Structures are given as structure tokens and as C-alpha cells.
XYZ file of C-alpha atoms in Angstrom:
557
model
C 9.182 -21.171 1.755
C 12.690 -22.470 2.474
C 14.595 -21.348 5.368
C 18.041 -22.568 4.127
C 19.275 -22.642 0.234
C 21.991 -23.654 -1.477
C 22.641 -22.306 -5.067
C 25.390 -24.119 -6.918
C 26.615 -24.223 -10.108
C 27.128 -21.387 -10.854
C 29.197 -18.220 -11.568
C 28.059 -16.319 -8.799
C 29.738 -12.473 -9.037
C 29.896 -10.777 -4.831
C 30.423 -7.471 -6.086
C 32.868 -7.586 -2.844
C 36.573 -7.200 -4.244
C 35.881 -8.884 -7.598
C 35.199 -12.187 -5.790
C 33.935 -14.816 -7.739
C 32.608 -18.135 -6.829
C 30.674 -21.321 -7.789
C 28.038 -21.723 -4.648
C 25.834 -19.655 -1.978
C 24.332 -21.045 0.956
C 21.280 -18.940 2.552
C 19.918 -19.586 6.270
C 17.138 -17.490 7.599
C 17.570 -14.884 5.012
C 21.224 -14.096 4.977
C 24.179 -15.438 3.121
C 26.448 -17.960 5.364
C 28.450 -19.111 2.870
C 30.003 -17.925 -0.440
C 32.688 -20.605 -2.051
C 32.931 -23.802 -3.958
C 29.440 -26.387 -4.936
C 31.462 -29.042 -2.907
C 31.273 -27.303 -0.100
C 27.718 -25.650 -0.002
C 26.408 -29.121 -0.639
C 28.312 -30.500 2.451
C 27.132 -27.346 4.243
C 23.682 -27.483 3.674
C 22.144 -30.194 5.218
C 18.474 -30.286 5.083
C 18.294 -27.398 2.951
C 16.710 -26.735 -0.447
C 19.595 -27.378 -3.819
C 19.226 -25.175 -6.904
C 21.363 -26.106 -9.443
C 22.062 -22.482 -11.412
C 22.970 -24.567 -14.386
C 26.371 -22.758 -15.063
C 24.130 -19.145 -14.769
C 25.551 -15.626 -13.577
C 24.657 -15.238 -10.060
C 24.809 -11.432 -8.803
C 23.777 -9.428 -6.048
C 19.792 -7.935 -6.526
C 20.154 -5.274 -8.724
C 19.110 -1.860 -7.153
C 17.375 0.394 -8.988
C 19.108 4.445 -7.408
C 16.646 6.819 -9.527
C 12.893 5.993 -9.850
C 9.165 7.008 -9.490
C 7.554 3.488 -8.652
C 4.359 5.049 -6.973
C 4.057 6.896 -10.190
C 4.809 3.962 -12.569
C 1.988 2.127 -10.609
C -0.879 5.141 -10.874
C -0.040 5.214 -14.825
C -0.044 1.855 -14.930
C -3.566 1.446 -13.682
C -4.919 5.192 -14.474
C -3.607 6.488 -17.335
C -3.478 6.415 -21.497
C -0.697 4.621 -22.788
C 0.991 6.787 -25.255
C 4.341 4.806 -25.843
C 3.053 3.198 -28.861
C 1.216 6.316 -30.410
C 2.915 6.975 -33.747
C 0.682 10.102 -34.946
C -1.338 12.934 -33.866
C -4.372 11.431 -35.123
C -4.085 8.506 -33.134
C -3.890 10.492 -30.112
C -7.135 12.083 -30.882
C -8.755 8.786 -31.815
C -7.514 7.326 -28.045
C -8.528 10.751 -26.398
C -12.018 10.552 -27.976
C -12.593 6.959 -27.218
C -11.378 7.438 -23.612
C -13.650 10.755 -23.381
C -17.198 8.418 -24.682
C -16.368 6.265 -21.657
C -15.628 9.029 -18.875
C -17.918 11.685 -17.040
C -18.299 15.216 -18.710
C -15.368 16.988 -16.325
C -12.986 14.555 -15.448
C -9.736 14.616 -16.114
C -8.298 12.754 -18.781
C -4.146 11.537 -18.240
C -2.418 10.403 -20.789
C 1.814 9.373 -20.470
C 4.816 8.979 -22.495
C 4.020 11.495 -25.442
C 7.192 11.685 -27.565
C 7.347 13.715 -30.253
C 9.874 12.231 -31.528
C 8.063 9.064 -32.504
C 4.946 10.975 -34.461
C 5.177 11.123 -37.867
C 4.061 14.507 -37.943
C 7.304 15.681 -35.677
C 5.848 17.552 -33.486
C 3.975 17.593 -30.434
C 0.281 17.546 -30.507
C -0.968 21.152 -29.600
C -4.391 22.788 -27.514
C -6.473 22.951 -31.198
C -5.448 18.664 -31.506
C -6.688 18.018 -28.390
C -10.003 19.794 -28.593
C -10.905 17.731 -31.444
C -10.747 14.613 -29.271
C -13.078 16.310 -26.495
C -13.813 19.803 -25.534
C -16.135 18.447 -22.352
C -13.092 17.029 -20.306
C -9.611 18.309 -19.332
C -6.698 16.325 -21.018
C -3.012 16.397 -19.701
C -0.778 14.528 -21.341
C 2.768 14.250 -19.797
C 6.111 13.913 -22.039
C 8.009 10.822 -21.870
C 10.821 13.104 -19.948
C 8.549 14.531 -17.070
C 9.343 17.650 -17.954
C 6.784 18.979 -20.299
C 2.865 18.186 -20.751
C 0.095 19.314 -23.385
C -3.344 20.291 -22.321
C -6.643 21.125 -24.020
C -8.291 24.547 -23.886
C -10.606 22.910 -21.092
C -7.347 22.666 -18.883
C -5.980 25.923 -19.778
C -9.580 27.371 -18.629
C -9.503 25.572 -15.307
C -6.000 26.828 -14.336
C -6.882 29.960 -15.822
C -4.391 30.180 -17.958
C -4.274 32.902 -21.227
C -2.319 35.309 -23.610
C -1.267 37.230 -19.937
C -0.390 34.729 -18.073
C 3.436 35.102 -17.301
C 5.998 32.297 -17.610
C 6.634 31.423 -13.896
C 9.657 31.018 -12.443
C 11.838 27.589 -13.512
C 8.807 27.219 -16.501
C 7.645 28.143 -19.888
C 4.310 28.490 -21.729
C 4.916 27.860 -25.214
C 3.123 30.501 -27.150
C 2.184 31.360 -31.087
C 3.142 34.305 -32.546
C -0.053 35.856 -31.166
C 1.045 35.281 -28.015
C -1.698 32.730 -27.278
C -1.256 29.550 -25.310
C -0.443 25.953 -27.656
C -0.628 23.860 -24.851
C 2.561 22.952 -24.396
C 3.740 23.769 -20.592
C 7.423 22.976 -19.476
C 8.775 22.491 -16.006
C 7.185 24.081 -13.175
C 4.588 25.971 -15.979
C 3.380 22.068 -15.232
C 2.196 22.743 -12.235
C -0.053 25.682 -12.909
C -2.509 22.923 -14.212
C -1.573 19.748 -11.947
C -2.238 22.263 -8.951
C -5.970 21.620 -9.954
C -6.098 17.678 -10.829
C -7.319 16.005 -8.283
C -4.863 14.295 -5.470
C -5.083 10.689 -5.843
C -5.923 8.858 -2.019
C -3.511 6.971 0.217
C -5.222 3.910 -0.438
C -4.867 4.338 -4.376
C -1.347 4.772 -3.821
C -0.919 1.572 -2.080
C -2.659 0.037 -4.684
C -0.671 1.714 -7.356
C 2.619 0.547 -5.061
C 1.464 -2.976 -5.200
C 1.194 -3.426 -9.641
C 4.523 -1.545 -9.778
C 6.673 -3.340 -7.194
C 5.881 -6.625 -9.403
C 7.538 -4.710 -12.337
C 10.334 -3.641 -10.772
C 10.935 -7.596 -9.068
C 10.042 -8.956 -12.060
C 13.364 -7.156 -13.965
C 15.573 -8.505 -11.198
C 15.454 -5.278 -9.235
C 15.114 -5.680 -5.415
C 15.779 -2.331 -3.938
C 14.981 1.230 -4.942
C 14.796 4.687 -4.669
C 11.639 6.460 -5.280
C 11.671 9.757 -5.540
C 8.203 10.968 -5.524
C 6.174 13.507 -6.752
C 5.955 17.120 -6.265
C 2.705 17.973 -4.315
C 2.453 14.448 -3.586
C 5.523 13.510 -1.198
C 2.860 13.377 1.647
C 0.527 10.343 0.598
C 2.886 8.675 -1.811
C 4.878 8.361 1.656
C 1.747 7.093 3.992
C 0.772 4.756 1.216
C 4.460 3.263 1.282
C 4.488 3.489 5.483
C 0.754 1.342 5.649
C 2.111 -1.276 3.196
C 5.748 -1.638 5.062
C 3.741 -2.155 8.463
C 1.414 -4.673 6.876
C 4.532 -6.632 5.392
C 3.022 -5.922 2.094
C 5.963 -4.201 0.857
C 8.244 -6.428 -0.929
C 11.221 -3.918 -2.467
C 13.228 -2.294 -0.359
C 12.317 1.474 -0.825
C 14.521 4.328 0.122
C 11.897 6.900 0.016
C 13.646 10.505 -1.138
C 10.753 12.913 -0.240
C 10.702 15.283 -3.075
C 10.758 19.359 -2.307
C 10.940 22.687 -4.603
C 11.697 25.032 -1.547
C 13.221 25.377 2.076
C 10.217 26.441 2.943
C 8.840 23.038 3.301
C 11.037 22.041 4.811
C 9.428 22.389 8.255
C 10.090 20.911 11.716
C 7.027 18.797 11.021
C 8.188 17.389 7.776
C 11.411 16.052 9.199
C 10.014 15.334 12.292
C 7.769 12.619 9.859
C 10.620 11.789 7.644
C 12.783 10.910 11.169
C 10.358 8.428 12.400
C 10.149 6.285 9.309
C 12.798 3.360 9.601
C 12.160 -0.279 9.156
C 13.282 -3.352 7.576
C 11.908 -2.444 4.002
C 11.527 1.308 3.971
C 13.801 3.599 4.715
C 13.443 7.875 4.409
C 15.653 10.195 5.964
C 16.142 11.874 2.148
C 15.124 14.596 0.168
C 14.441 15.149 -3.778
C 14.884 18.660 -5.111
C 14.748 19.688 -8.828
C 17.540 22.221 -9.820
C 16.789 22.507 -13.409
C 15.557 21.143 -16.577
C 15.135 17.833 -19.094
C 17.572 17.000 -21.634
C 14.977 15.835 -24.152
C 12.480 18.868 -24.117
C 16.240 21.160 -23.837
C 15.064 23.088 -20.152
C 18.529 21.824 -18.529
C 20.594 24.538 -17.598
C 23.602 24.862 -19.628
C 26.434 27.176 -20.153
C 25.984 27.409 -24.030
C 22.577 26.632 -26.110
C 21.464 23.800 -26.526
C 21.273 22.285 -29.891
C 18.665 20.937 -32.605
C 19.403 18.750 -35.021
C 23.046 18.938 -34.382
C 22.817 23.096 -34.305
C 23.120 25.404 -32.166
C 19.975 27.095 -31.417
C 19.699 30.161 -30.270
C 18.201 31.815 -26.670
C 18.159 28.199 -25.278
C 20.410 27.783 -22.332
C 17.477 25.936 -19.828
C 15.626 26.754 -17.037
C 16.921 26.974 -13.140
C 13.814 25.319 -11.672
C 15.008 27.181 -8.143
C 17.459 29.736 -6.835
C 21.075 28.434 -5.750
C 20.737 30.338 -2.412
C 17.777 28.330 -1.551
C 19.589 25.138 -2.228
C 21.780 26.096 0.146
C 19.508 26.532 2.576
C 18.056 23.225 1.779
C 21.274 21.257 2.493
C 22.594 23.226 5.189
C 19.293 22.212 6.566
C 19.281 18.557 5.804
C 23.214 18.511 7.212
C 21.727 19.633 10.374
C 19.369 16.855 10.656
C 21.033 13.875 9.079
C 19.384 14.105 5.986
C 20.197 12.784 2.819
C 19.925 14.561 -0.245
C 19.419 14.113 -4.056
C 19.531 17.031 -6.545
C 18.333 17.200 -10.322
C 21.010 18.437 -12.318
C 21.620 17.768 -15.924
C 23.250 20.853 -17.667
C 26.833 21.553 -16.764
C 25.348 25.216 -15.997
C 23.340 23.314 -13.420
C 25.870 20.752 -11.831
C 28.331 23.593 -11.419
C 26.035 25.303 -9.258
C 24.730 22.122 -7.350
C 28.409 21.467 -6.723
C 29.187 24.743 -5.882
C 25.977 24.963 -3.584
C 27.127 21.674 -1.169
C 30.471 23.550 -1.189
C 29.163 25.787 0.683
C 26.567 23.920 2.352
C 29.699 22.019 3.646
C 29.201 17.830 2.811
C 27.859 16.289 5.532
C 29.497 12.859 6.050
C 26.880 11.064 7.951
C 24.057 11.178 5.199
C 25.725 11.543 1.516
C 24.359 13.601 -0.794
C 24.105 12.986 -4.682
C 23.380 14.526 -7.916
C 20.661 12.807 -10.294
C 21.844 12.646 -13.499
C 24.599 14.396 -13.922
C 24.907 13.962 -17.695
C 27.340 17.119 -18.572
C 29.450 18.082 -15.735
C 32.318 19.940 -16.345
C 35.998 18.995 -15.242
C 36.195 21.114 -12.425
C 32.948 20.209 -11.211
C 34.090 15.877 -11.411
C 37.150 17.233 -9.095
C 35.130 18.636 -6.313
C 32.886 16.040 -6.798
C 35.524 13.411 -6.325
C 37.256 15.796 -2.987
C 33.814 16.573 -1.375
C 32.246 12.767 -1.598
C 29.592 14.046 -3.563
C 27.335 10.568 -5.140
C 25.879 10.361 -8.910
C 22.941 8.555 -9.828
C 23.368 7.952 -13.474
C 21.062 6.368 -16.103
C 23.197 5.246 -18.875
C 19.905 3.586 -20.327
C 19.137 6.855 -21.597
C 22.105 6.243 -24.401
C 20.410 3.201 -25.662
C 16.544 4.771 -25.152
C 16.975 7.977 -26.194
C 20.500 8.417 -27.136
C 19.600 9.535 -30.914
C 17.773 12.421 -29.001
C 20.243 13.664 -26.630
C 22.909 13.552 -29.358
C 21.063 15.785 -31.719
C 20.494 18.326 -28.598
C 23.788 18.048 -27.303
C 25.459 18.544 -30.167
C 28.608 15.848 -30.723
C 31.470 17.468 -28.625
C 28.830 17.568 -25.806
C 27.734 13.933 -26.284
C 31.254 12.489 -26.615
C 31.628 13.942 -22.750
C 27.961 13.060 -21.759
C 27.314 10.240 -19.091
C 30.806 10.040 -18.099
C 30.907 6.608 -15.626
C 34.099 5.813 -16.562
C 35.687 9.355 -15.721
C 33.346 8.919 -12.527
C 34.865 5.703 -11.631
C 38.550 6.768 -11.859
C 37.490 9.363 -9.575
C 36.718 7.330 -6.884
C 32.952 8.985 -6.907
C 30.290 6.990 -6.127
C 28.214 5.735 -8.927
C 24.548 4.183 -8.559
C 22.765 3.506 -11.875
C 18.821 3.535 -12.157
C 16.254 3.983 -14.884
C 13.879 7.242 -14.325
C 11.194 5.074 -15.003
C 8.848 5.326 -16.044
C 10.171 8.171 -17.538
C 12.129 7.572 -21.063
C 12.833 3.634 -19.637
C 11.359 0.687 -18.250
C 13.190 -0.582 -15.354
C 15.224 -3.048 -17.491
C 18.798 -2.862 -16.210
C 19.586 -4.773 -19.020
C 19.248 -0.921 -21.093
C 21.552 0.439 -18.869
C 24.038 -2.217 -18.900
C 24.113 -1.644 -22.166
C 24.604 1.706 -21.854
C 27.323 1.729 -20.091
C 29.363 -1.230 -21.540
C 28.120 -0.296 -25.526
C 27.223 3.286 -25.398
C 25.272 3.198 -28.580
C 21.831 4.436 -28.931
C 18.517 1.876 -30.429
C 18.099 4.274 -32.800
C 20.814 5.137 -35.784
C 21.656 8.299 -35.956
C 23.636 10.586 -38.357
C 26.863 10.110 -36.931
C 27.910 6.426 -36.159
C 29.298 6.566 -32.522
C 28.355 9.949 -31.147
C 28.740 9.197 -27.747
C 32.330 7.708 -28.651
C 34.071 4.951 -26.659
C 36.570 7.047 -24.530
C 33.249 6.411 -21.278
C 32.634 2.690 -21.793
C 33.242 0.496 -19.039
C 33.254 -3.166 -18.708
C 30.342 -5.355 -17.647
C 31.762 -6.262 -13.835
C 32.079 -2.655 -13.712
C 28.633 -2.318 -14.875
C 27.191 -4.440 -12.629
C 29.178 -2.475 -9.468
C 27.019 -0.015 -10.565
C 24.004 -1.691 -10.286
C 25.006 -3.418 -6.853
C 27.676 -2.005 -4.058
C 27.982 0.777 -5.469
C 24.165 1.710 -5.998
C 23.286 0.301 -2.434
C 26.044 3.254 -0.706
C 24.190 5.946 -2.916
C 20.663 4.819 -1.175
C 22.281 4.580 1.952
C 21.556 0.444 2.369
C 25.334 -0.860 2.213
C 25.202 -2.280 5.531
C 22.465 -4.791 4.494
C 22.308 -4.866 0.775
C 24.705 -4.463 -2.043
C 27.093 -7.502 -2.469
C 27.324 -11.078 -1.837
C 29.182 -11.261 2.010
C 28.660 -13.389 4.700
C 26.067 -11.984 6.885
C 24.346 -10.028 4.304
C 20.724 -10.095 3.299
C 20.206 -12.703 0.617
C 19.089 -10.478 -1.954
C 19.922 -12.236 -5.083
C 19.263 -12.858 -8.972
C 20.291 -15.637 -10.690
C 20.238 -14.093 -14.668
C 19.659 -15.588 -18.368
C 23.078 -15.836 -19.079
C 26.261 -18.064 -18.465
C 29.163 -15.432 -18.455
C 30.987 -12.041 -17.747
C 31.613 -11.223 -20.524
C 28.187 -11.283 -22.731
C 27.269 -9.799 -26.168
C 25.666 -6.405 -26.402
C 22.386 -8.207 -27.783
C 22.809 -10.806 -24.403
C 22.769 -7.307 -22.603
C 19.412 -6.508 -23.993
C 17.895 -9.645 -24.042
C 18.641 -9.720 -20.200
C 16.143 -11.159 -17.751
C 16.109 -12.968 -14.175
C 15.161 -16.686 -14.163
C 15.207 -16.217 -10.060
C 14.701 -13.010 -7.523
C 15.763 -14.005 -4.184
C 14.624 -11.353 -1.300
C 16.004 -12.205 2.425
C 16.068 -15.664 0.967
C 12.528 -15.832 -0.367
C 11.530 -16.342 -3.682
C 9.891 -13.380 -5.266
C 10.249 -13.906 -9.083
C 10.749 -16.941 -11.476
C 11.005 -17.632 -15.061
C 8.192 -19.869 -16.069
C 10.690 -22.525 -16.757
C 12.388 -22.386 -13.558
C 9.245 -22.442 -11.753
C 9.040 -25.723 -12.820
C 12.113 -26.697 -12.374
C 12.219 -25.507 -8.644
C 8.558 -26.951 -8.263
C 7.762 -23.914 -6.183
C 4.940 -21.131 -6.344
C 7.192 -17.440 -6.247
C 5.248 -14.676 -4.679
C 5.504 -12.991 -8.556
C 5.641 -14.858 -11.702
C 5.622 -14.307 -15.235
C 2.034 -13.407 -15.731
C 0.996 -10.168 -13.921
C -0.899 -10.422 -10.534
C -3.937 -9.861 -9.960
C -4.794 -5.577 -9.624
């Protein structure tokens, strides 16, 4: 461990004012000096030289929008289905999994896409029971927003052909009226209610795998938003590990809530006292509506399929606008921050419309997550109220070809609008969702944002259009100061100024102005937190001829 580095050589990027420089020169874990190699080296006397080579040098990246904990328990506990390209293969990985497990456990699967089967569908109930009818199977879509379950799963929650749709859900049904499987939204959580609630100490252990993933993409802050029913242990596991200086990303933890009625003086009484150097609370999660991929966001026309309309499908509203209010007149009474779900324009009009009344509160920002349709008016008040976004514009690139076809193209020309966010003077942090549709790659949502052209071709050749794309500085603001106000971390984190934390990344490329396949291919040789080094390139280990806490090869589970 060095207490004082100087990285020169470079073409280090501050984030602060469009600064750029050569050098930076870290003392006991903040930045003392930003400026030309010259000087660092005659500044830092008895400290440790890296020689960036000529690479981009940028603030750590901060991740606004994720589920960490929840990357981390499917990581270690759960089926792998990104790579499943049929429904047989899903019964073959079900059946394998079921030889190896006890009659009656559960059986949790992630990342089902439809999209990638070659039978285009989802699998149903009927699929699943060929794989095992001795153990409940839930398998979760690659939005978070809709799951299939066996008829084992159904029986436990007790679900059949009378079971209403509850409110903010659907169970998909045949034309019998019968159950498929298929549950959207809150209908979710009328089987996770039953599945049982993983400890505090597999938490922390689930915290632990994922906070090397995260690191290892030249992240070094976050916001993790949770889980629904699971807020309370997701958040102990993240306190123990802070306390034991086991936590290495910063976390803003956003606890996550579906009704004022939680909130409780005891629940902010707990979120109050939470406040240290690597986590931070003080924030609340609430869904408002729907996914874009399995069509449940709330919009003010239907959605599409296949690039037409399709009829009766306008989304869900996962809970009623009065009782947002009450949520955030709530959290403006105690300081709280607040981050809202809204994707359909339907949806952000009546989040906006719902802090209107609420009345902003200044001290503790609030923000909408994703945000991928709002409507002019609703940008304005946006823009006059303060109100923050936390975009992913990785979803263009991951699953543009998706949300084009449901969209429709007048919709996806105005989808993910930074740039029109930007002008506005709103607040933009980016973020994956992962593990949801993304990894944590920033490098996706770089791309995103500067190329706005999904992986996969679709009909049309630009349907997202160019009028949105921003440059790669721009980009990166989005990533960095502007990210770190949106978590509520700007006075530490964010930029490269004297006195900051030295959070840094020093990247795989020499410019500003890189290719869109640079953009992708987009990796950190070195992951500087408070100094330390976290992550290095197997190369640059070398070169440094130092031992990172992280390094290419996973650690140790």
C-alpha cells in the first residue's frame, strides 16, 4: 500500500469544468495535485510513479441504478439463463439442477429472455413440469419484471383459474382461463412471498462476489436499490460489512418500498442512523409502474409489437399516485432522498406531477429511474423543480432491438433523451440495472449514449435516430459529477479536485475521442479507491509490481 502516488503521463479528464491534464498526485487518499508530469514528479518526493503510458485517466465511474446484493445471490445461487437459446435447454438445466437438489426446494433460475429462444416465446407451467414436478421453479425475466413458475409454485402460493390479477400485476392466462405461468409485476410477489428469505450473513457473502464485479469494470461507487421484501437484511448485511471495513464500493443504499405504510417511524429511524465513510442511506426506492421489455410501463397509448400497435396494452401502475405523495411528502419531512420507477410517459407524468405536489425538497434530491419516454411538459418541470434522472442508455445497445419494436419508431426516436436532459440543466446519472438486461460495463452505456445503436440489427437502420447522441466527455459527466450529485456523494466523489477522494481509473484507451468498437471493448487497467489499489489488468500488475486487493481472476467465494 502506498500512501502517496503520482500518475503521469497521461490524459487525465477532472470532470471539473472540462479540465484536462497530464499528472495526479495522491497523499493519504485524496488528490493534492492535478497539473503537468513535470510538476507531480517534483511534487512527489518519496512517493510511488505510475507512468499511465499516454492512457485516459477519469474520475471512478459510479454506477446510479443497480441491485449489487442481488447480482451477488444470483451469482452464487442461481441458474444462469443468459446463454439458454431454447426451451428445451431450459428443461435439460432445470432437470439436471432438480437430480442434485432436495425434493421441495426451490429452484431459481435468472435472465430468461424470450427473445433469445428459438421457439419465441417464453417457456410456460406445462415446460417446466417436464423438468421436475417435485420442486418449485421460478425463473425471473432478464427485465425483473416478469417470472415463470411450475405448477408446484402455483400450488404453494395457491394460485388457480380464480385467482384475481392483483393490483399493479397480471397472471397470464389461456383461453380457459387457467394459469401459464407467466406472472408480471407485483403478480411476482404472490409466489416470492413464499421463497424462503435468504440470511444476513448470505447477503454479506453475496455483497462480497459482486462488489469484485462491479470494481473490476472500473466502477467505484453505487447505488443499490434493493429488493422488495428484502430492504431489511440486504441493508444489515451491507451495515456488518461497512463496520468491518469489508466494504470496498461506496454504496448509497436506496431502501426499496411499495407503500407509505412502511414507511414507519422505525424504518427511518434505522435508515437515519446509517452514515459512514463507505455506506451511505438516507433514500428510498419505490416502483411506480412497469418494464419496457415485458410492455407493463404505463403509457398514454399501447404499446407496440413488432412495430404495431397492440391493442388493450397501456401498462400497469404498480401503486396509486396519492400514495406517492404521501411517500415524498414524507421523505421531505425527514431529509430523505427519493428514487421512483418510471418508464412510460403515462408514468413520468404522474411521478412529476406527484413531487409537484409533494413540493421538491432541496436538501435531499429526488430522481426518477429510467425515465425512458417522458413527455415535453414533463422535461420542463423536471428541469424547474430540480427533479434528477438515472438513465441507462446501455439498454440501446443491450436491448435496443427490443424496445424499438415495443415502442414503436416515433416513440424510440424520443426514447432515452440525455441530450434533451442535458440542455435542460437536469441532472443526469447513468447506471446499468444490473443485473438486469446489463452487466455493469459502462463501456455499454457509453456507447449508448455517444452511438445510440442497438447490438442487434433491426428492421429499421437507426431507430433511435441521432437527434439524443451526445459526445463522449459528455458521456463520461454522466458517469462521474454528474452521477455522484444524483447519489448524493458530490462532496467526496465525482471529479478530479484537489481535496477529493482519490477515486480513480486509469482506462484501455489513449483518447477522447474513441471509436464506437473502443467504447465496447472498454476496460480499466487500474481502480484507484481513496488511493488504494483495488483492480489491475494482469499486465499492469506487473508492471506496477504490486498485489491489488481484486485482480483479473475472480476471488475466492
Amino acid at each position: 500500500m502506498f500512501r502517496c502516488i503520482a500518475i503521469v503521463n497521461g490524459i487525465v479528464y477532472t470532470a471539473s469544468s472540462n479540465n484536462i491534464a497530464e499528472a495526479v498526485v495522491i497523499d493519504k487518499g485524496k488528490i493534492v495535485y492535478i497539473g503537468s508530469s513535470s510538476n507531480a514528479i517534483c511534487r512527489a518526493k518519496n512517493c510511488k510513479i505510475i507512468d499511465a503510458e499516454g492512457h485516459l485517466i477519469t474520475p471512478g465511474f459510479i454506477d446510479s441504478h443497480c441491485h449489487l446484493a442481488q447480482a451477488g445471490f444470483l451469482e452464487k445461487y442461481g441458474i444462469n439463463l443468459l446463454q439458454i437459446r431454447s426451451i428445451n435447454q431450459i428443461i435439460d438445466i432445470i432437470s439436471e439442477k432438480a437430480r442434485k437438489t432436495k425434493p421441495g426446494t426451490w429452484i431459481y433460475g435468472y435472465g430468461l429472455d424470450e427473445n433469445l429462444l428459438k421457439e419465441g416465446r417464453p417457456p410456460l407451467r406445462y415446460d417446466l413440469d417436464e423438468a421436475t414436478s417435485k420442486h418449485p421453479v421460478f425463473l425471473e425475466h432478464i427485465s425483473g419484471h416478469m417470472a415463470v413458475v411450475n405448477s408446484y409454485a402455483l400450488k404453494i402460493a395457491g394460485i388457480t383459474k380464480d385467482t384475481p390479477d392483483p393490483p399493479g400485476g397480471i397472471i397470464e392466462r389461456d383461453e380457459r382461463g387457467e394459469p401459464i405461468g407467466i406472472l408480471k409485476d407485483s403478480a411476482m410477489s404472490l409466489v416470492t412471498r413464499f421463497m424462503p428469505e435468504p440470511s444476513i450473513d448470505m447477503w454479506m457473502k453475496c455483497i462480497e462476489v459482486a462488489q469484485y464485479m462491479w470494481i473490476s469494470k472500473g466502477i467505484t461507487a453505487i447505488e443499490d436499490v434493493g429488493l422488495l421484501g428484502q430492504g431489511s437484511n440486504i441493508l444489515a448485511a451491507y451495515r456488518r460489512l461497512a463496520h468491518s471495513n469489508r466494504l470496498i464500493i461506496r454504496t448509497r443504499f436506496s431502501y426499496p418500498i411499495s407503500s407509505s405504510k412502511e414507511l414507519n417511524q422505525d424504518l427511518i429511524k434505522k435508515l437515519k442512523s446509517i452514515n459512514s465513510r463507505f455506506l451511505r442511506v438516507l433514500a428510498l426506492k419505490i416502483f411506480y409502474d412497469g418494464s419496457g421489455l415485458a410492455r407493463t410501463a404505463l403509457m398514454h397509448d399501447n404499446w407496440c409489437r413488432e412495430y404495431k400497435v397492440d391493442k388493450d396494452s397501456r401498462g400497469l401502475r404498480l401503486i396509486p399516485q396519492d400514495d406517492l405523495i404521501n411517500i415524498i411528502r414524507l421523505a421531505n419531512k425527514e431529509n430523505l432522498r427519493v428514487s421512483i420507477h418510471a418508464i412510460g410517459d403515462k408514468a413520468i407524468d404522474e411521478v412529476v406531477e406527484a413531487i409537484s405536489i409533494a413540493k421538491m425538497s432541496y436538501k435531499a434530491q429526488h430522481s426518477i429511474i429510467h425515465c425512458i419516454v417522458p413527455t415535453k411538459k414533463s422535461i420542463e418541470t423536471m428541469s424547474k423543480l430540480g427533479i434528477g434522472v438515472k438513465i441507462q442508455t446501455s439498454f440501446i445497445y443491450s436491448y435496443g432491438h427490443v424496445y424499438a419494436a415495443n415502442l414503436c419508431l416515433e416513440r424510440a426516436r424520443r426514447a432515452f433523451p440525455i441530450k434533451t436532459f442535458l440542455r435542460h440543466g437536469i441532472i443526469v446519472g447513468n447506471g446499468s440495472d444490473a443485473p438486469f438486461l446489463n452487466p455493469p460495463d459502462p463501456g455499454y452505456g457509453l456507447y449508448g449514449a455517444v452511438v445510440r445503436k442497438p447490438r442487434i440489427k433491426t428492421p429499421y437502420d437507426d431507430p433511435f435516430g441521432s437527434e439524443e447522441k451526445i459526445t463522449f466527455i459528455d458521456a463520461i459527466k454522466t458517469y462521474t459529477r454528474l452521477a455522484s450529485i444524483t447519489i448524493g456523494w458530490d462532496d467526496e466523489i465525482g471529479s478530479i479536485d484537489v481535496g477529493k477522494k482519490a477515486d480513480l481509473v486509469i482506462w484501455n484507451i489513449k483518447t477522447l475521442d474513441p471509436r464506437p468498437q473502443d467504447l465496447l471493448n472498454l476496460k480499466p487497467l487500474t481502480t484507484f479507491i481513496e488511493g488504494n489499489i483495488v483492480y489491475v489488468d494482469e499486465y499492469w500488475e506487473e508492471k506496477l509490481n504490486y498485489k491489488p486487493l481484486f485482480k483479473t481472476s475472480k476471488p475466492h467465494k
